[in-house]
mmCIF file of C-alpha atoms in Angstrom:
data_model
loop_
_atom_site.group_PDB
_atom_site.id
_atom_site.type_symbol
_atom_site.label_atom_id
_atom_site.label_comp_id
_atom_site.label_asym_id
_atom_site.label_seq_id
_atom_site.Cartn_x
_atom_site.Cartn_y
_atom_site.Cartn_z
ATOM 1 C CA MET Z 16 157.950 145.927 28.752
ATOM 2 C CA ARG Z 17 154.720 146.356 30.684
ATOM 3 C CA HIS Z 18 151.505 145.136 29.031
ATOM 4 C CA GLU Z 19 148.366 147.001 30.019
ATOM 5 C CA GLU Z 20 144.955 145.352 29.750
ATOM 6 C CA GLU Z 21 142.772 146.927 27.093
ATOM 7 C CA ASN Z 22 139.248 147.049 28.452
ATOM 8 C CA PRO Z 23 136.435 148.754 26.470
ATOM 9 C CA PRO Z 24 135.078 151.783 28.269
ATOM 10 C CA GLU Z 25 132.090 150.831 30.425
ATOM 11 C CA THR Z 26 130.410 154.127 29.667
ATOM 12 C CA SER Z 27 130.010 153.190 25.986
ATOM 13 C CA SER Z 28 128.233 149.912 26.772
ATOM 14 C CA THR Z 29 126.030 151.551 29.380
ATOM 15 C CA THR Z 30 125.058 154.338 26.996
ATOM 16 C CA SER Z 31 124.204 151.841 24.243
ATOM 17 C CA THR Z 32 121.992 149.812 26.583
ATOM 18 C CA ALA Z 33 120.243 152.916 27.855
ATOM 19 C CA THR Z 34 119.581 154.100 24.301
ATOM 20 C CA ALA Z 35 118.100 150.707 23.349
ATOM 21 C CA ASP Z 36 115.874 150.754 26.436
ATOM 22 C CA GLN Z 37 114.681 154.252 25.614
ATOM 23 C CA GLU Z 38 113.904 153.278 22.009
ATOM 24 C CA GLU Z 39 111.972 150.198 23.156
ATOM 25 C CA GLU Z 40 110.025 152.255 25.687
ATOM 26 C CA SER Z 41 109.228 154.853 23.049
ATOM 27 C CA TRP Z 42 108.059 152.155 20.622
ATOM 28 C CA ASN Z 43 105.873 150.558 23.307
ATOM 29 C CA GLN Z 44 104.277 153.923 24.050
ATOM 30 C CA ARG Z 45 103.526 154.524 20.365
ATOM 31 C CA LYS Z 46 102.111 151.032 20.034
ATOM 32 C CA GLN Z 47 99.899 151.492 23.103
ATOM 33 C CA ALA Z 48 98.668 154.811 21.735
ATOM 34 C CA LEU Z 49 97.859 153.115 18.405
ATOM 35 C CA ILE Z 50 95.928 150.349 20.169
ATOM 36 C CA GLU Z 51 93.890 152.884 22.117
ATOM 37 C CA GLU Z 52 93.198 154.885 18.968
ATOM 38 C CA LEU Z 53 92.014 151.815 17.028
ATOM 39 C CA CYS Z 54 89.857 150.699 19.924
ATOM 40 C CA GLU Z 55 88.178 154.119 20.078
ATOM 41 C CA LYS Z 56 87.461 154.064 16.322
ATOM 42 C CA LEU Z 57 85.918 150.602 16.571
ATOM 43 C CA MET Z 58 83.628 151.691 19.371
ATOM 44 C CA SER Z 59 82.501 155.097 18.104
ATOM 45 C CA GLY Z 60 83.225 155.294 14.355
ATOM 46 C CA ASP Z 61 80.746 154.873 11.535
ATOM 47 C CA LEU Z 62 80.535 151.571 9.636
ATOM 48 C CA GLN Z 63 83.192 152.398 7.049
ATOM 49 C CA THR Z 64 85.555 153.581 9.783
ATOM 50 C CA LYS Z 65 84.998 150.334 11.659
ATOM 51 C CA ILE Z 66 85.742 148.276 8.538
ATOM 52 C CA GLU Z 67 88.970 150.176 7.886
ATOM 53 C CA THR Z 68 89.926 149.888 11.556
ATOM 54 C CA ALA Z 69 89.336 146.133 11.580
ATOM 55 C CA ARG Z 70 91.554 145.809 8.508
ATOM 56 C CA HIS Z 71 94.215 147.930 10.202
ATOM 57 C CA ILE Z 72 94.083 145.744 13.314
ATOM 58 C CA ARG Z 73 94.541 142.652 11.184
ATOM 59 C CA LYS Z 74 97.656 144.110 9.529
ATOM 60 C CA VAL Z 75 99.186 145.259 12.800
ATOM 61 C CA VAL Z 76 98.478 142.011 14.653
ATOM 62 C CA LYS Z 77 99.622 139.797 11.781
ATOM 63 C CA LYS Z 78 103.184 141.108 12.127
ATOM 64 C CA SER Z 79 103.183 141.483 15.910
ATOM 65 C CA SER Z 80 104.275 139.440 18.883
ATOM 66 C CA LEU Z 81 102.170 137.421 21.275
ATOM 67 C CA LYS Z 82 102.486 140.288 23.758
ATOM 68 C CA THR Z 83 100.936 142.730 21.285
ATOM 69 C CA ARG Z 84 98.058 140.311 20.602
ATOM 70 C CA SER Z 85 97.436 140.167 24.328
ATOM 71 C CA LYS Z 86 97.453 143.963 24.569
ATOM 72 C CA PHE Z 87 94.890 144.198 21.786
ATOM 73 C CA GLY Z 88 92.768 141.575 23.523
ATOM 74 C CA ALA Z 89 92.901 143.520 26.794
ATOM 75 C CA SER Z 90 92.099 146.847 25.125
ATOM 76 C CA GLY Z 91 88.456 146.096 24.396
ATOM 77 C CA VAL Z 92 88.610 145.571 20.605
ATOM 78 C CA ILE Z 93 87.222 142.010 20.706
ATOM 79 C CA GLN Z 94 83.633 142.878 21.631
ATOM 80 C CA PRO Z 95 83.063 145.430 18.828
ATOM 81 C CA LEU Z 96 84.719 143.096 16.331
ATOM 82 C CA VAL Z 97 82.332 140.292 17.367
ATOM 83 C CA LEU Z 98 79.377 142.663 16.960
ATOM 84 C CA MET Z 99 80.514 143.316 13.384
ATOM 85 C CA LEU Z 100 80.025 139.598 12.625
ATOM 86 C CA VAL Z 101 76.265 140.150 12.501
ATOM 87 C CA SER Z 102 76.442 143.265 10.319
ATOM 88 C CA PRO Z 103 74.312 143.180 7.129
ATOM 89 C CA CYS Z 104 77.434 144.470 5.346
ATOM 90 C CA LEU Z 105 79.510 141.521 4.091
ATOM 91 C CA ASP Z 106 82.674 143.634 3.989
ATOM 92 C CA ALA Z 107 82.248 144.333 7.706
ATOM 93 C CA ARG Z 108 81.848 140.639 8.467
ATOM 94 C CA GLU Z 109 84.913 139.700 6.458
ATOM 95 C CA ALA Z 110 87.076 142.453 7.977
ATOM 96 C CA SER Z 111 86.086 141.537 11.532
ATOM 97 C CA LEU Z 112 86.572 137.806 10.865
ATOM 98 C CA LEU Z 113 90.119 138.341 9.613
ATOM 99 C CA ALA Z 114 90.950 140.615 12.546
ATOM 100 C CA LEU Z 115 89.573 138.118 15.079
ATOM 101 C CA LEU Z 116 91.426 135.244 13.413
ATOM 102 C CA ASN Z 117 94.731 137.078 13.739
ATOM 103 C CA LEU Z 118 94.008 138.021 17.351
ATOM 104 C CA ALA Z 119 93.254 134.372 18.189
ATOM 105 C CA VAL Z 120 96.281 132.746 16.559
ATOM 106 C CA ARG Z 121 98.672 131.351 19.192
ATOM 107 C CA ASN Z 122 96.841 133.217 21.970
ATOM 108 C CA GLU Z 123 94.714 131.052 24.258
ATOM 109 C CA ARG Z 124 93.382 133.973 26.279
ATOM 110 C CA ASN Z 125 92.129 135.807 23.206
ATOM 111 C CA LYS Z 126 90.478 132.617 21.904
ATOM 112 C CA VAL Z 127 88.490 132.331 25.121
ATOM 113 C CA LYS Z 128 87.621 136.057 25.124
ATOM 114 C CA ILE Z 129 86.279 135.829 21.561
ATOM 115 C CA VAL Z 130 83.951 132.960 22.468
ATOM 116 C CA THR Z 131 82.905 134.649 25.712
ATOM 117 C CA ALA Z 132 82.048 137.783 23.692
ATOM 118 C CA GLY Z 133 79.454 135.753 21.781
ATOM 119 C CA ALA Z 134 81.250 134.891 18.536
ATOM 120 C CA ILE Z 135 79.991 131.317 18.117
ATOM 121 C CA PRO Z 136 76.341 131.931 17.009
ATOM 122 C CA PRO Z 137 77.291 134.380 14.226
ATOM 123 C CA LEU Z 138 80.130 132.082 13.123
ATOM 124 C CA VAL Z 139 77.707 129.152 12.903
ATOM 125 C CA ASP Z 140 75.383 131.340 10.800
ATOM 126 C CA LEU Z 141 78.297 132.119 8.489
ATOM 127 C CA LEU Z 142 78.925 128.368 8.036
ATOM 128 C CA LYS Z 143 75.525 128.266 6.318
ATOM 129 C CA PHE Z 144 76.441 130.977 3.801
ATOM 130 C CA GLN Z 145 76.653 130.327 0.087
ATOM 131 C CA ASN Z 146 79.432 132.913 -0.008
ATOM 132 C CA GLY Z 147 82.470 130.639 -0.179
ATOM 133 C CA THR Z 148 84.957 133.140 1.216
ATOM 134 C CA LEU Z 149 82.947 133.952 4.325
ATOM 135 C CA ARG Z 150 82.049 130.314 4.919
ATOM 136 C CA GLU Z 151 85.671 129.216 4.759
ATOM 137 C CA LEU Z 152 86.826 132.082 6.969
ATOM 138 C CA ALA Z 153 84.183 131.017 9.493
ATOM 139 C CA THR Z 154 85.479 127.426 9.241
ATOM 140 C CA ALA Z 155 89.018 128.633 9.932
ATOM 141 C CA ALA Z 156 87.722 130.645 12.892
ATOM 142 C CA ILE Z 157 85.848 127.643 14.346
ATOM 143 C CA LEU Z 158 89.013 125.573 13.908
ATOM 144 C CA THR Z 159 91.186 128.172 15.653
ATOM 145 C CA LEU Z 160 88.777 128.732 18.537
ATOM 146 C CA SER Z 161 88.111 125.008 19.083
ATOM 147 C CA ALA Z 162 91.826 124.468 19.727
ATOM 148 C CA ALA Z 163 91.275 126.046 23.170
ATOM 149 C CA ALA Z 164 89.908 123.459 25.608
ATOM 150 C CA PRO Z 165 87.566 125.884 27.454
ATOM 151 C CA ASN Z 166 85.824 126.675 24.145
ATOM 152 C CA LYS Z 167 85.091 123.102 23.065
ATOM 153 C CA PRO Z 168 81.828 122.503 24.991
ATOM 154 C CA ALA Z 169 80.201 125.685 23.657
ATOM 155 C CA ILE Z 170 81.273 124.991 20.066
ATOM 156 C CA ALA Z 171 80.310 121.297 20.264
ATOM 157 C CA ALA Z 172 76.835 122.276 21.499
ATOM 158 C CA SER Z 173 76.369 125.044 18.913
ATOM 159 C CA GLY Z 174 75.350 122.899 15.943
ATOM 160 C CA ALA Z 175 78.589 123.639 14.095
ATOM 161 C CA ALA Z 176 79.521 119.978 13.518
ATOM 162 C CA PRO Z 177 76.837 119.083 10.913
ATOM 163 C CA LEU Z 178 77.702 122.252 8.995
ATOM 164 C CA LEU Z 179 81.402 121.318 9.063
ATOM 165 C CA VAL Z 180 80.454 117.898 7.660
ATOM 166 C CA GLN Z 181 78.672 119.667 4.786
ATOM 167 C CA ILE Z 182 81.946 121.479 4.067
ATOM 168 C CA LEU Z 183 83.666 118.068 3.944
ATOM 169 C CA HIS Z 184 81.325 117.261 1.055
ATOM 170 C CA SER Z 185 81.511 120.486 -0.927
ATOM 171 C CA GLY Z 186 84.201 122.854 0.367
ATOM 172 C CA SER Z 187 87.530 123.745 -1.192
ATOM 173 C CA VAL Z 188 90.608 121.714 -0.296
ATOM 174 C CA GLN Z 189 91.584 124.191 2.437
ATOM 175 C CA GLY Z 190 88.000 124.333 3.710
ATOM 176 C CA ARG Z 191 87.852 120.549 4.013
ATOM 177 C CA VAL Z 192 91.228 120.403 5.755
ATOM 178 C CA ASP Z 193 90.079 123.025 8.274
ATOM 179 C CA ALA Z 194 86.747 121.257 8.787
ATOM 180 C CA VAL Z 195 88.438 117.910 9.540
ATOM 181 C CA THR Z 196 90.808 119.561 12.002
ATOM 182 C CA ALA Z 197 87.971 121.415 13.740
ATOM 183 C CA LEU Z 198 85.915 118.203 14.004
ATOM 184 C CA HIS Z 199 88.952 116.399 15.379
ATOM 185 C CA TYR Z 200 89.375 119.045 18.088
ATOM 186 C CA LEU Z 201 85.677 118.891 18.967
ATOM 187 C CA SER Z 202 85.688 115.079 19.103
ATOM 188 C CA THR Z 203 87.994 115.279 22.138
ATOM 189 C CA CYS Z 204 85.441 117.287 24.132
ATOM 190 C CA THR Z 205 84.715 115.042 27.119
ATOM 191 C CA GLU Z 206 81.921 117.288 28.395
ATOM 192 C CA ASN Z 207 79.736 116.647 25.356
ATOM 193 C CA SER Z 208 77.649 113.533 26.076
ATOM 194 C CA ALA Z 209 76.138 113.258 22.587
ATOM 195 C CA PRO Z 210 78.431 112.351 19.651
ATOM 196 C CA ILE Z 211 79.213 115.337 17.435
ATOM 197 C CA LEU Z 212 79.342 113.204 14.262
ATOM 198 C CA ASP Z 213 76.921 110.864 12.531
ATOM 199 C CA ALA Z 214 77.348 108.446 9.652
ATOM 200 C CA THR Z 215 76.965 111.176 7.018
ATOM 201 C CA ALA Z 216 80.564 112.155 7.784
ATOM 202 C CA VAL Z 217 81.924 108.768 6.690
ATOM 203 C CA PRO Z 218 81.862 109.070 2.852
ATOM 204 C CA PRO Z 219 83.688 112.427 2.668
ATOM 205 C CA LEU Z 220 86.214 111.274 5.292
ATOM 206 C CA ILE Z 221 86.916 108.107 3.294
ATOM 207 C CA ASN Z 222 87.314 110.157 0.113
ATOM 208 C CA LEU Z 223 89.693 112.582 1.835
ATOM 209 C CA LEU Z 224 91.705 109.711 3.273
ATOM 210 C CA LYS Z 225 92.012 108.233 -0.220
ATOM 211 C CA GLU Z 226 93.445 111.505 -1.527
ATOM 212 C CA CYS Z 227 95.934 112.329 1.209
ATOM 213 C CA LYS Z 228 99.269 110.819 2.169
ATOM 214 C CA LYS Z 229 98.540 108.096 4.695
ATOM 215 C CA TYR Z 230 101.376 109.160 7.016
ATOM 216 C CA SER Z 231 100.275 112.813 7.133
ATOM 217 C CA LYS Z 232 98.823 114.680 10.106
ATOM 218 C CA PHE Z 233 95.651 115.065 8.064
ATOM 219 C CA ALA Z 234 95.361 111.272 7.749
ATOM 220 C CA GLU Z 235 95.832 110.939 11.501
ATOM 221 C CA LYS Z 236 92.868 113.250 12.164
ATOM 222 C CA SER Z 237 90.698 111.581 9.499
ATOM 223 C CA THR Z 238 91.332 108.060 10.780
ATOM 224 C CA ALA Z 239 90.723 109.198 14.371
ATOM 225 C CA LEU Z 240 87.267 110.421 13.316
ATOM 226 C CA LEU Z 241 86.582 107.213 11.355
ATOM 227 C CA GLU Z 242 87.524 105.113 14.373
ATOM 228 C CA ILE Z 243 85.004 107.070 16.458
ATOM 229 C CA LEU Z 244 82.346 106.582 13.779
ATOM 230 C CA SER Z 245 83.033 102.834 13.633
ATOM 231 C CA ASN Z 246 81.600 102.540 17.147
ATOM 232 C CA SER Z 247 78.044 102.939 15.826
ATOM 233 C CA GLU Z 248 76.192 100.479 13.587
ATOM 234 C CA GLU Z 249 75.322 103.323 11.207
ATOM 235 C CA GLY Z 250 78.974 104.295 10.998
ATOM 236 C CA ARG Z 251 80.076 100.712 10.297
ATOM 237 C CA ILE Z 252 77.497 100.344 7.551
ATOM 238 C CA ALA Z 253 78.621 103.658 6.027
ATOM 239 C CA ILE Z 254 82.280 102.548 6.039
ATOM 240 C CA THR Z 255 81.325 99.277 4.337
ATOM 241 C CA ASN Z 256 79.094 100.960 1.768
ATOM 242 C CA SER Z 257 81.564 103.744 0.931
ATOM 243 C CA ASP Z 258 83.462 103.081 -2.279
ATOM 244 C CA GLY Z 259 86.788 101.641 -1.142
ATOM 245 C CA GLY Z 260 85.985 102.249 2.531
ATOM 246 C CA ILE Z 261 87.572 99.130 4.026
ATOM 247 C CA LEU Z 262 90.341 99.128 1.415
ATOM 248 C CA THR Z 263 91.312 102.685 2.363
ATOM 249 C CA LEU Z 264 91.626 101.687 6.032
ATOM 250 C CA VAL Z 265 93.725 98.661 5.014
ATOM 251 C CA GLU Z 266 95.997 100.918 2.938
ATOM 252 C CA THR Z 267 96.407 103.204 5.943
ATOM 253 C CA VAL Z 268 97.451 100.229 8.074
ATOM 254 C CA GLU Z 269 100.079 99.462 5.419
ATOM 255 C CA ASP Z 270 101.374 102.973 4.742
ATOM 256 C CA GLY Z 271 100.303 105.209 7.631
ATOM 257 C CA SER Z 272 102.152 106.876 10.464
ATOM 258 C CA LEU Z 273 102.191 105.326 13.937
ATOM 259 C CA VAL Z 274 99.094 107.344 14.848
ATOM 260 C CA SER Z 275 97.046 106.789 11.684
ATOM 261 C CA THR Z 276 97.801 103.030 11.621
ATOM 262 C CA GLN Z 277 96.631 102.750 15.222
ATOM 263 C CA HIS Z 278 93.328 104.452 14.407
ATOM 264 C CA ALA Z 279 92.855 102.528 11.148
ATOM 265 C CA VAL Z 280 93.420 99.124 12.728
ATOM 266 C CA GLY Z 281 91.147 100.224 15.589
ATOM 267 C CA ALA Z 282 88.327 100.929 13.123
ATOM 268 C CA LEU Z 283 88.838 97.581 11.353
ATOM 269 C CA LEU Z 284 88.934 95.748 14.673
ATOM 270 C CA THR Z 285 85.697 97.397 15.803
ATOM 271 C CA LEU Z 286 84.035 96.280 12.572
ATOM 272 C CA CYS Z 287 85.170 92.687 13.007
ATOM 273 C CA GLN Z 288 84.328 92.547 16.706
ATOM 274 C CA SER Z 289 80.822 93.863 16.054
ATOM 275 C CA SER Z 290 80.093 91.032 13.602
ATOM 276 C CA ARG Z 291 82.898 88.661 12.649
ATOM 277 C CA ASP Z 292 80.707 86.792 10.140
ATOM 278 C CA LYS Z 293 79.754 90.025 8.389
ATOM 279 C CA TYR Z 294 83.123 91.798 8.207
ATOM 280 C CA ARG Z 295 85.805 89.062 8.246
ATOM 281 C CA GLU Z 296 85.663 88.254 4.530
ATOM 282 C CA LEU Z 297 85.329 91.915 3.568
ATOM 283 C CA ILE Z 298 88.551 92.760 5.423
ATOM 284 C CA LEU Z 299 90.434 89.694 4.173
ATOM 285 C CA LYS Z 300 89.387 90.418 0.575
ATOM 286 C CA GLU Z 301 91.242 93.741 0.712
ATOM 287 C CA GLY Z 302 94.521 92.023 1.623
ATOM 288 C CA ALA Z 303 94.760 93.140 5.253
ATOM 289 C CA ILE Z 304 97.042 90.355 6.515
ATOM 290 C CA PRO Z 305 100.450 91.732 5.379
ATOM 291 C CA GLY Z 306 99.940 95.129 6.959
ATOM 292 C CA LEU Z 307 98.575 93.607 10.166
ATOM 293 C CA LEU Z 308 101.517 91.209 10.470
ATOM 294 C CA ARG Z 309 103.949 94.070 10.038
ATOM 295 C CA LEU Z 310 102.036 96.125 12.594
ATOM 296 C CA THR Z 311 102.481 93.410 15.236
ATOM 297 C CA ALA Z 312 106.217 94.091 15.056
ATOM 298 C CA GLU Z 313 106.450 97.796 14.218
ATOM 299 C CA GLY Z 314 103.390 99.653 15.548
ATOM 300 C CA THR Z 315 102.719 101.384 18.837
ATOM 301 C CA PHE Z 316 101.937 99.063 21.751
ATOM 302 C CA GLU Z 317 98.214 99.741 21.321
ATOM 303 C CA ALA Z 318 98.391 99.181 17.552
ATOM 304 C CA GLN Z 319 100.292 95.901 18.043
ATOM 305 C CA GLU Z 320 97.655 94.634 20.467
ATOM 306 C CA ARG Z 321 94.845 95.621 18.118
ATOM 307 C CA ALA Z 322 96.589 93.994 15.135
ATOM 308 C CA ARG Z 323 97.091 90.734 17.045
ATOM 309 C CA THR Z 324 93.466 90.661 18.133
ATOM 310 C CA LEU Z 325 92.244 91.368 14.611
ATOM 311 C CA LEU Z 326 94.521 88.694 13.114
ATOM 312 C CA ASP Z 327 93.041 86.186 15.543
ATOM 313 C CA LEU Z 328 89.523 87.149 14.447
ATOM 314 C CA LEU Z 329 90.452 86.891 10.758
ATOM 315 C CA ARG Z 330 91.783 83.335 10.979
ATOM 316 C CA ASP Z 331 89.514 80.645 9.588
ATOM 317 C CA THR Z 332 90.120 77.905 12.198
ATOM 318 C CA PRO Z 333 87.785 77.385 15.139
ATOM 319 C CA GLN Z 334 88.362 79.463 18.253
ATOM 320 C CA GLU Z 335 89.736 76.612 20.377
ATOM 321 C CA LYS Z 336 92.259 75.550 17.696
ATOM 322 C CA ARG Z 337 93.213 78.966 16.442
ATOM 323 C CA LEU Z 338 96.895 79.933 16.543
ATOM 324 C CA SER Z 339 96.963 83.364 18.150
ATOM 325 C CA SER Z 340 99.348 86.086 17.023
ATOM 326 C CA SER Z 341 101.163 86.060 20.365
ATOM 327 C CA VAL Z 342 101.676 82.257 20.085
ATOM 328 C CA LEU Z 343 102.958 82.696 16.530
ATOM 329 C CA GLU Z 344 105.453 85.313 17.701
ATOM 330 C CA LYS Z 345 106.609 83.018 20.529
ATOM 331 C CA ILE Z 346 107.116 80.121 18.113
ATOM 332 C CA VAL Z 347 109.208 82.365 15.847
ATOM 333 C CA TYR Z 348 111.180 83.674 18.845
ATOM 334 C CA ASP Z 349 111.902 80.130 20.148
ATOM 335 C CA LEU Z 350 113.044 79.072 16.690
ATOM 336 C CA ALA Z 351 115.326 82.107 16.465
ATOM 337 C CA ALA Z 352 116.783 81.361 19.890
ATOM 338 C CA ARG Z 353 117.667 77.818 18.843
ATOM 339 C CA VAL Z 354 119.267 79.017 15.602
ATOM 340 C CA ASP Z 355 121.136 82.157 16.721
ATOM 341 C CA GLY Z 356 121.106 81.962 20.504
ATOM 342 C CA ALA Z 357 119.204 83.940 23.120
ATOM 343 C CA ASP Z 358 121.302 87.113 22.629
ATOM 344 C CA LYS Z 359 120.244 87.522 19.017
ATOM 345 C CA ALA Z 360 116.806 85.911 19.249
ATOM 346 C CA ALA Z 361 114.783 89.147 19.281
ATOM 347 C CA GLU Z 362 116.561 90.540 16.220
ATOM 348 C CA THR Z 363 116.289 87.265 14.305
ATOM 349 C CA ALA Z 364 112.615 86.817 15.236
ATOM 350 C CA LYS Z 365 111.811 90.300 13.974
ATOM 351 C CA ARG Z 366 113.591 89.538 10.690
ATOM 352 C CA LEU Z 367 111.697 86.261 10.298
ATOM 353 C CA LEU Z 368 108.377 87.992 10.919
ATOM 354 C CA GLN Z 369 109.315 90.658 8.377
ATOM 355 C CA ASP Z 370 110.127 87.898 5.868
ATOM 356 C CA MET Z 371 106.693 86.415 6.495
ATOM 357 C CA VAL Z 372 105.154 89.802 5.896
ATOM 358 C CA GLN Z 373 107.141 90.202 2.678
ATOM 359 C CA ARG Z 374 105.986 86.832 1.357
ATOM 360 C CA SER Z 375 102.389 87.664 2.234
ATOM 361 C CA MET Z 376 102.737 91.018 0.518
ATOM 362 C CA GLU Z 377 104.050 89.341 -2.626
ATOM 363 C CA LEU Z 378 100.895 87.224 -2.697
ATOM 364 C CA SER Z 379 98.903 90.476 -2.684
ATOM 365 C CA MET Z 380 100.999 92.112 -5.415
ATOM 366 C CA THR Z 381 98.302 91.896 -8.072
ATOM 367 C CA ARG Z 382 95.889 93.891 -5.920
ATOM 368 C CA ILE Z 383 98.554 96.413 -5.002
ATOM 369 C CA GLN Z 384 99.587 96.968 -8.626
ATOM 370 C CA ARG Z 385 95.973 97.408 -9.672
ATOM 371 C CA ARG Z 386 95.485 99.989 -6.943
ATOM 372 C CA ALA Z 387 98.672 101.849 -7.919
ATOM 373 C CA THR Z 388 97.714 102.187 -11.571
ATOM 374 C CA SER Z 389 94.330 103.670 -10.670
ATOM 375 C CA SER Z 390 95.583 106.134 -8.056
ATOM 376 C CA THR Z 391 95.730 109.905 -8.625
ATOM 377 C CA PRO Z 392 98.148 112.521 -7.212
ATOM 378 C CA SER Z 393 97.176 113.834 -3.785
ATOM 379 C CA LYS Z 394 95.702 117.308 -3.494
ATOM 380 C CA ILE Z 395 95.435 117.246 0.277
ATOM 381 C CA PRO Z 396 98.292 118.938 2.182
ATOM 382 C CA SER Z 397 100.542 116.574 4.116
ATOM 383 C CA SER Z 398 100.517 118.740 7.233
#
């Protein structure tokens, strides 16, 4: 019996593909027509029409693709939306802010266009508002726009940073999270010669770091800013004078992520290097040794080096007789090699160091238990 191959008719597949292409083309044409219509209303409509149009743009863009955001950005809607930011009507400001935020999300080109259109001065003015909603929307906008590298110099020079620090003191949880993230973005601006932060940022950053999970992304940004602030005498004094300032950095060394531990130990090291006599006892009193010992074995390369250097500074013996961290590790490694052989020396040495850390941590148990009983649940997001 002859078996014939059963192939699906090519015409069916071709027709289906052609229909899909036609539907996509039709949808793209309708979308382009809608964009042009909304752009025209923003440019020539009365105030209420502009407010409704801005709200419509926000809804459309919120559910759209990156390509659609780019089409809106190229259509000319950004400039009239920016002009609405200075309207005496608060509804107009809020509608335009929300539309601009949605246009900027995940779209670098639109972020740059918004800043080029002059959005930063009115956004900075909104950071001064008593109206909480508008102020926090402006904070979110500054955060979103500062994520684009070309925007950082203009935002850093705009005077936004001190206003963001004020939000660290008095904003809502989301406002403070956005302010920290925006300040973190701006702190990486290499073109800004003057520091964007001063010591007034230290107390709220310490308080936020107390509240959040030490391994969170938020803690990483907070400790990065505190490390920067530790480079000035005013910043070091503020860290010392803040309630639980040094203790919070020590806790981050113990419980933080690879990034936050690196920044936290960097801040502590800067303190001790600036004045060993002044800061050594303050750091030791908070039980820093266990976390630092563990960090010499488990941190990033930079964190390990910083931890070793700080441990050397914290030891009480004179400089010429002091047993450095690297020497201690070599002694432990040589001992492990004699006990278990060269093949297993690294693993055994790490276990011995961890045992040393554990014993040191047990000596600090009273402090740790006291801290645990006084802690409160975190309200800061872990992201």
